[in-house]
Tab-separated table of C-alpha atoms in Angstrom:
chain	number	residue	atom	x	y	z
A	543	UNK	CA	-24.642	44.605	2.704
A	544	UNK	CA	-24.610	43.039	5.858
A	545	UNK	CA	-28.106	40.747	5.131
A	546	UNK	CA	-26.551	39.699	1.749
A	547	UNK	CA	-23.479	38.896	3.979
A	548	UNK	CA	-25.410	36.296	6.110
A	549	UNK	CA	-27.897	34.967	3.502
A	550	UNK	CA	-24.406	33.656	1.624
A	551	UNK	CA	-23.429	32.265	4.564
A	552	UNK	CA	-26.456	30.448	5.778
A	553	UNK	CA	-26.640	28.864	2.304
A	554	UNK	CA	-22.935	28.081	2.608
A	555	UNK	CA	-23.301	26.141	6.002
A	556	UNK	CA	-26.663	24.826	4.542
A	557	UNK	CA	-24.847	23.351	1.726
A	558	UNK	CA	-21.936	22.039	3.952
A	559	UNK	CA	-24.315	20.238	5.915
A	560	UNK	CA	-25.856	18.294	3.344
A	561	UNK	CA	-22.492	17.743	1.892
A	562	UNK	CA	-21.364	15.803	5.558
A	563	UNK	CA	-24.370	14.439	5.499
A	564	UNK	CA	-23.865	12.919	2.272
A	565	UNK	CA	-20.424	11.809	3.362
A	566	UNK	CA	-21.371	10.095	6.408
A	567	UNK	CA	-23.733	7.753	4.268
A	568	UNK	CA	-21.279	7.389	1.834
A	569	UNK	CA	-18.469	6.080	4.631
A	570	UNK	CA	-21.105	3.882	5.854
A	571	UNK	CA	-21.815	2.335	2.957
A	572	UNK	CA	-17.806	2.011	2.653
A	573	UNK	CA	-16.864	3.919	0.278
A	574	UNK	CA	-14.483	5.683	2.265
A	575	UNK	CA	-12.514	7.366	-0.813
A	576	UNK	CA	-15.566	9.097	-2.178
A	577	UNK	CA	-16.821	10.183	1.369
A	578	UNK	CA	-13.281	11.699	2.106
A	579	UNK	CA	-13.760	13.882	-0.965
A	580	UNK	CA	-17.084	14.870	-0.259
A	581	UNK	CA	-15.884	15.331	3.756
A	582	UNK	CA	-13.391	17.584	1.914
A	583	UNK	CA	-15.740	19.418	-0.160
A	584	UNK	CA	-18.044	20.178	2.911
A	585	UNK	CA	-15.060	21.155	4.762
A	586	UNK	CA	-14.361	24.306	2.151
A	587	UNK	CA	-17.658	25.126	2.012
A	588	UNK	CA	-17.989	25.606	5.714
A	589	UNK	CA	-14.094	27.802	5.515
A	590	UNK	CA	-15.699	29.835	2.978
A	591	UNK	CA	-18.248	31.355	4.791
A	592	UNK	CA	-16.861	34.909	5.589
A	593	UNK	CA	-15.495	35.771	9.262
A	594	UNK	CA	-17.551	38.741	9.587
A	595	UNK	CA	-20.867	36.971	9.123
A	596	UNK	CA	-23.151	36.297	11.997
A	597	UNK	CA	-22.947	32.562	11.720
A	598	UNK	CA	-18.762	32.224	11.435
A	599	UNK	CA	-18.521	30.880	14.558
A	600	UNK	CA	-20.945	28.086	13.762
A	601	UNK	CA	-19.515	27.487	10.352
A	602	UNK	CA	-15.932	26.948	12.262
A	603	UNK	CA	-17.333	24.617	15.000
A	604	UNK	CA	-19.242	22.886	12.443
A	605	UNK	CA	-16.163	22.309	10.139
A	606	UNK	CA	-14.138	21.031	13.431
A	607	UNK	CA	-16.947	18.496	13.957
A	608	UNK	CA	-16.997	17.402	10.283
A	609	UNK	CA	-13.077	16.946	10.665
A	610	UNK	CA	-13.432	14.588	13.380
A	611	UNK	CA	-15.807	12.520	11.912
A	612	UNK	CA	-14.242	11.817	8.738
A	613	UNK	CA	-10.724	11.291	10.960
A	614	UNK	CA	-12.814	8.557	12.606
A	615	UNK	CA	-13.930	6.981	9.669
A	616	UNK	CA	-10.634	7.102	8.116
A	617	UNK	CA	-8.866	5.322	11.325
A	618	UNK	CA	-11.538	2.683	11.322
A	619	UNK	CA	-11.104	2.112	7.750
A	620	UNK	CA	-7.440	1.608	7.942
A	621	UNK	CA	-7.637	-0.775	10.985
A	622	UNK	CA	-9.652	-2.949	9.050
A	623	UNK	CA	-7.738	-2.711	6.151
A	624	UNK	CA	-4.893	-3.602	7.875
A	625	UNK	CA	-6.459	-6.619	9.587
A	626	UNK	CA	-7.719	-8.172	6.245
A	627	UNK	CA	-5.839	-11.611	5.210
A	628	UNK	CA	-4.010	-9.826	2.756
A	629	UNK	CA	-3.805	-5.988	3.460
A	630	UNK	CA	-3.017	-3.803	0.374
A	631	UNK	CA	-0.448	-1.390	1.715
A	632	UNK	CA	-0.343	0.904	-0.714
A	633	UNK	CA	-3.714	1.522	-1.215
A	634	UNK	CA	-3.608	2.338	2.969
A	635	UNK	CA	-0.788	4.923	2.640
A	636	UNK	CA	-2.731	6.658	0.124
A	637	UNK	CA	-5.507	7.051	2.768
A	638	UNK	CA	-3.380	8.018	5.189
A	639	UNK	CA	-1.905	10.882	3.010
A	640	UNK	CA	-5.351	11.594	2.295
A	641	UNK	CA	-6.377	11.730	5.487
A	642	UNK	CA	-3.681	14.244	6.805
A	643	UNK	CA	-6.165	16.935	6.179
A	644	UNK	CA	-8.563	16.191	8.947
A	645	UNK	CA	-6.039	15.199	11.500
A	646	UNK	CA	-6.922	17.816	14.117
A	647	UNK	CA	-3.921	17.889	16.459
A	648	UNK	CA	-0.519	16.153	17.063
A	649	UNK	CA	-2.313	13.175	18.357
A	650	UNK	CA	-4.038	12.605	15.076
A	651	UNK	CA	-0.946	13.128	13.623
A	652	UNK	CA	1.290	11.018	15.389
A	653	UNK	CA	-1.400	8.080	14.984
A	654	UNK	CA	-1.414	8.424	11.058
A	655	UNK	CA	2.527	8.518	11.445
A	656	UNK	CA	2.146	5.331	12.935
A	657	UNK	CA	-0.063	3.799	11.056
A	658	UNK	CA	2.136	5.077	7.892
A	659	UNK	CA	5.302	3.554	9.880
A	660	UNK	CA	3.258	0.226	9.945
A	661	UNK	CA	2.056	0.404	6.429
A	662	UNK	CA	6.038	0.735	4.973
A	663	UNK	CA	7.294	-1.943	7.584
A	664	UNK	CA	5.125	-4.035	5.734
A	665	UNK	CA	5.579	-3.092	2.314
A	666	UNK	CA	9.675	-3.426	2.874
A	667	UNK	CA	8.869	-6.903	4.589
A	668	UNK	CA	6.638	-8.461	1.746
A	669	UNK	CA	9.570	-7.542	-0.610
A	670	UNK	CA	11.755	-8.998	1.391
A	671	UNK	CA	9.635	-12.107	1.795
A	672	UNK	CA	8.977	-11.938	-1.982
A	673	UNK	CA	13.056	-11.565	-2.906
A	674	UNK	CA	13.665	-14.644	-0.114
A	675	UNK	CA	11.596	-16.969	-2.467
A	676	UNK	CA	12.537	-15.765	-5.534
A	677	UNK	CA	16.225	-16.775	-4.318
A	678	UNK	CA	14.619	-20.037	-3.112
A	679	UNK	CA	13.142	-21.232	-5.883
A	680	UNK	CA	16.283	-20.566	-8.001
A	681	UNK	CA	17.090	-24.019	-6.131
A	682	UNK	CA	20.659	-22.959	-5.605
A	683	UNK	CA	21.447	-23.948	-2.411
A	684	UNK	CA	24.623	-21.141	-2.416
A	685	UNK	CA	21.949	-18.411	-2.538
A	686	UNK	CA	19.914	-19.710	0.393
A	687	UNK	CA	22.061	-17.524	2.709
A	688	UNK	CA	20.937	-14.533	1.139
A	689	UNK	CA	17.454	-15.959	1.605
A	690	UNK	CA	17.590	-16.509	5.374
A	691	UNK	CA	19.241	-13.024	5.777
A	692	UNK	CA	16.263	-11.322	3.960
A	693	UNK	CA	13.933	-13.868	6.036
A	694	UNK	CA	15.501	-12.901	9.302
A	695	UNK	CA	15.257	-8.760	8.447
A	696	UNK	CA	11.469	-9.229	8.482
A	697	UNK	CA	9.752	-7.186	11.598
A	698	UNK	CA	8.095	-9.458	14.155
A	699	UNK	CA	5.192	-7.208	14.030
A	700	UNK	CA	4.665	-7.328	10.339
A	701	UNK	CA	1.942	-9.504	8.588
A	702	UNK	CA	4.273	-11.581	6.187
A	703	UNK	CA	6.353	-12.817	10.114
A	704	UNK	CA	4.536	-16.147	10.748
A	705	UNK	CA	5.416	-17.050	6.670
A	706	UNK	CA	8.950	-15.446	6.855
A	707	UNK	CA	9.397	-17.824	10.070
A	708	UNK	CA	8.270	-20.686	8.540
A	709	UNK	CA	10.139	-20.448	5.436
A	710	UNK	CA	13.308	-19.692	7.437
A	711	UNK	CA	12.305	-23.412	9.508
A	712	UNK	CA	12.264	-24.922	5.785
A	713	UNK	CA	15.835	-23.409	5.103
A	714	UNK	CA	17.152	-24.608	8.618
A	715	UNK	CA	15.625	-28.138	8.230
A	716	UNK	CA	16.907	-28.217	4.680
A	717	UNK	CA	20.392	-27.336	5.986
A	718	UNK	CA	20.426	-30.428	8.273
């Protein structure tokens, strides 16, 4: 029975190792969503190893290493996505939620929390910018004050901030 337990554990580790290698390859190809799913499957495979097997510690260590690798790919992808000319903030939020499973400690969770807050701020500010643009396009000078308030509420750290400033300058020049 003990031999069978260890054989099953070794087989599970071998399968998890293969999944982990596949996940790393997918991440390098830029297929992060698929890579995260594969990392998840590999982690579950490692975690399926019976704690009474002689290789249970190896499985736990490999699972932790895999989680760190997945988290590294995730955060790199999030940073690159945020730097894009037109980031898809909702998509990035989805990646953050999917990546919570790979956060190892409080430092990792804090990083994901900060990135999530940046996504929310950018989404809200893009909404303000769009709403202000709609008000301005109505060409109703009485509504320009509303548009100005929306644009002034845009966070200086938001990607849309320079555009909001340009709109504000235009409104101020137009008011003169």
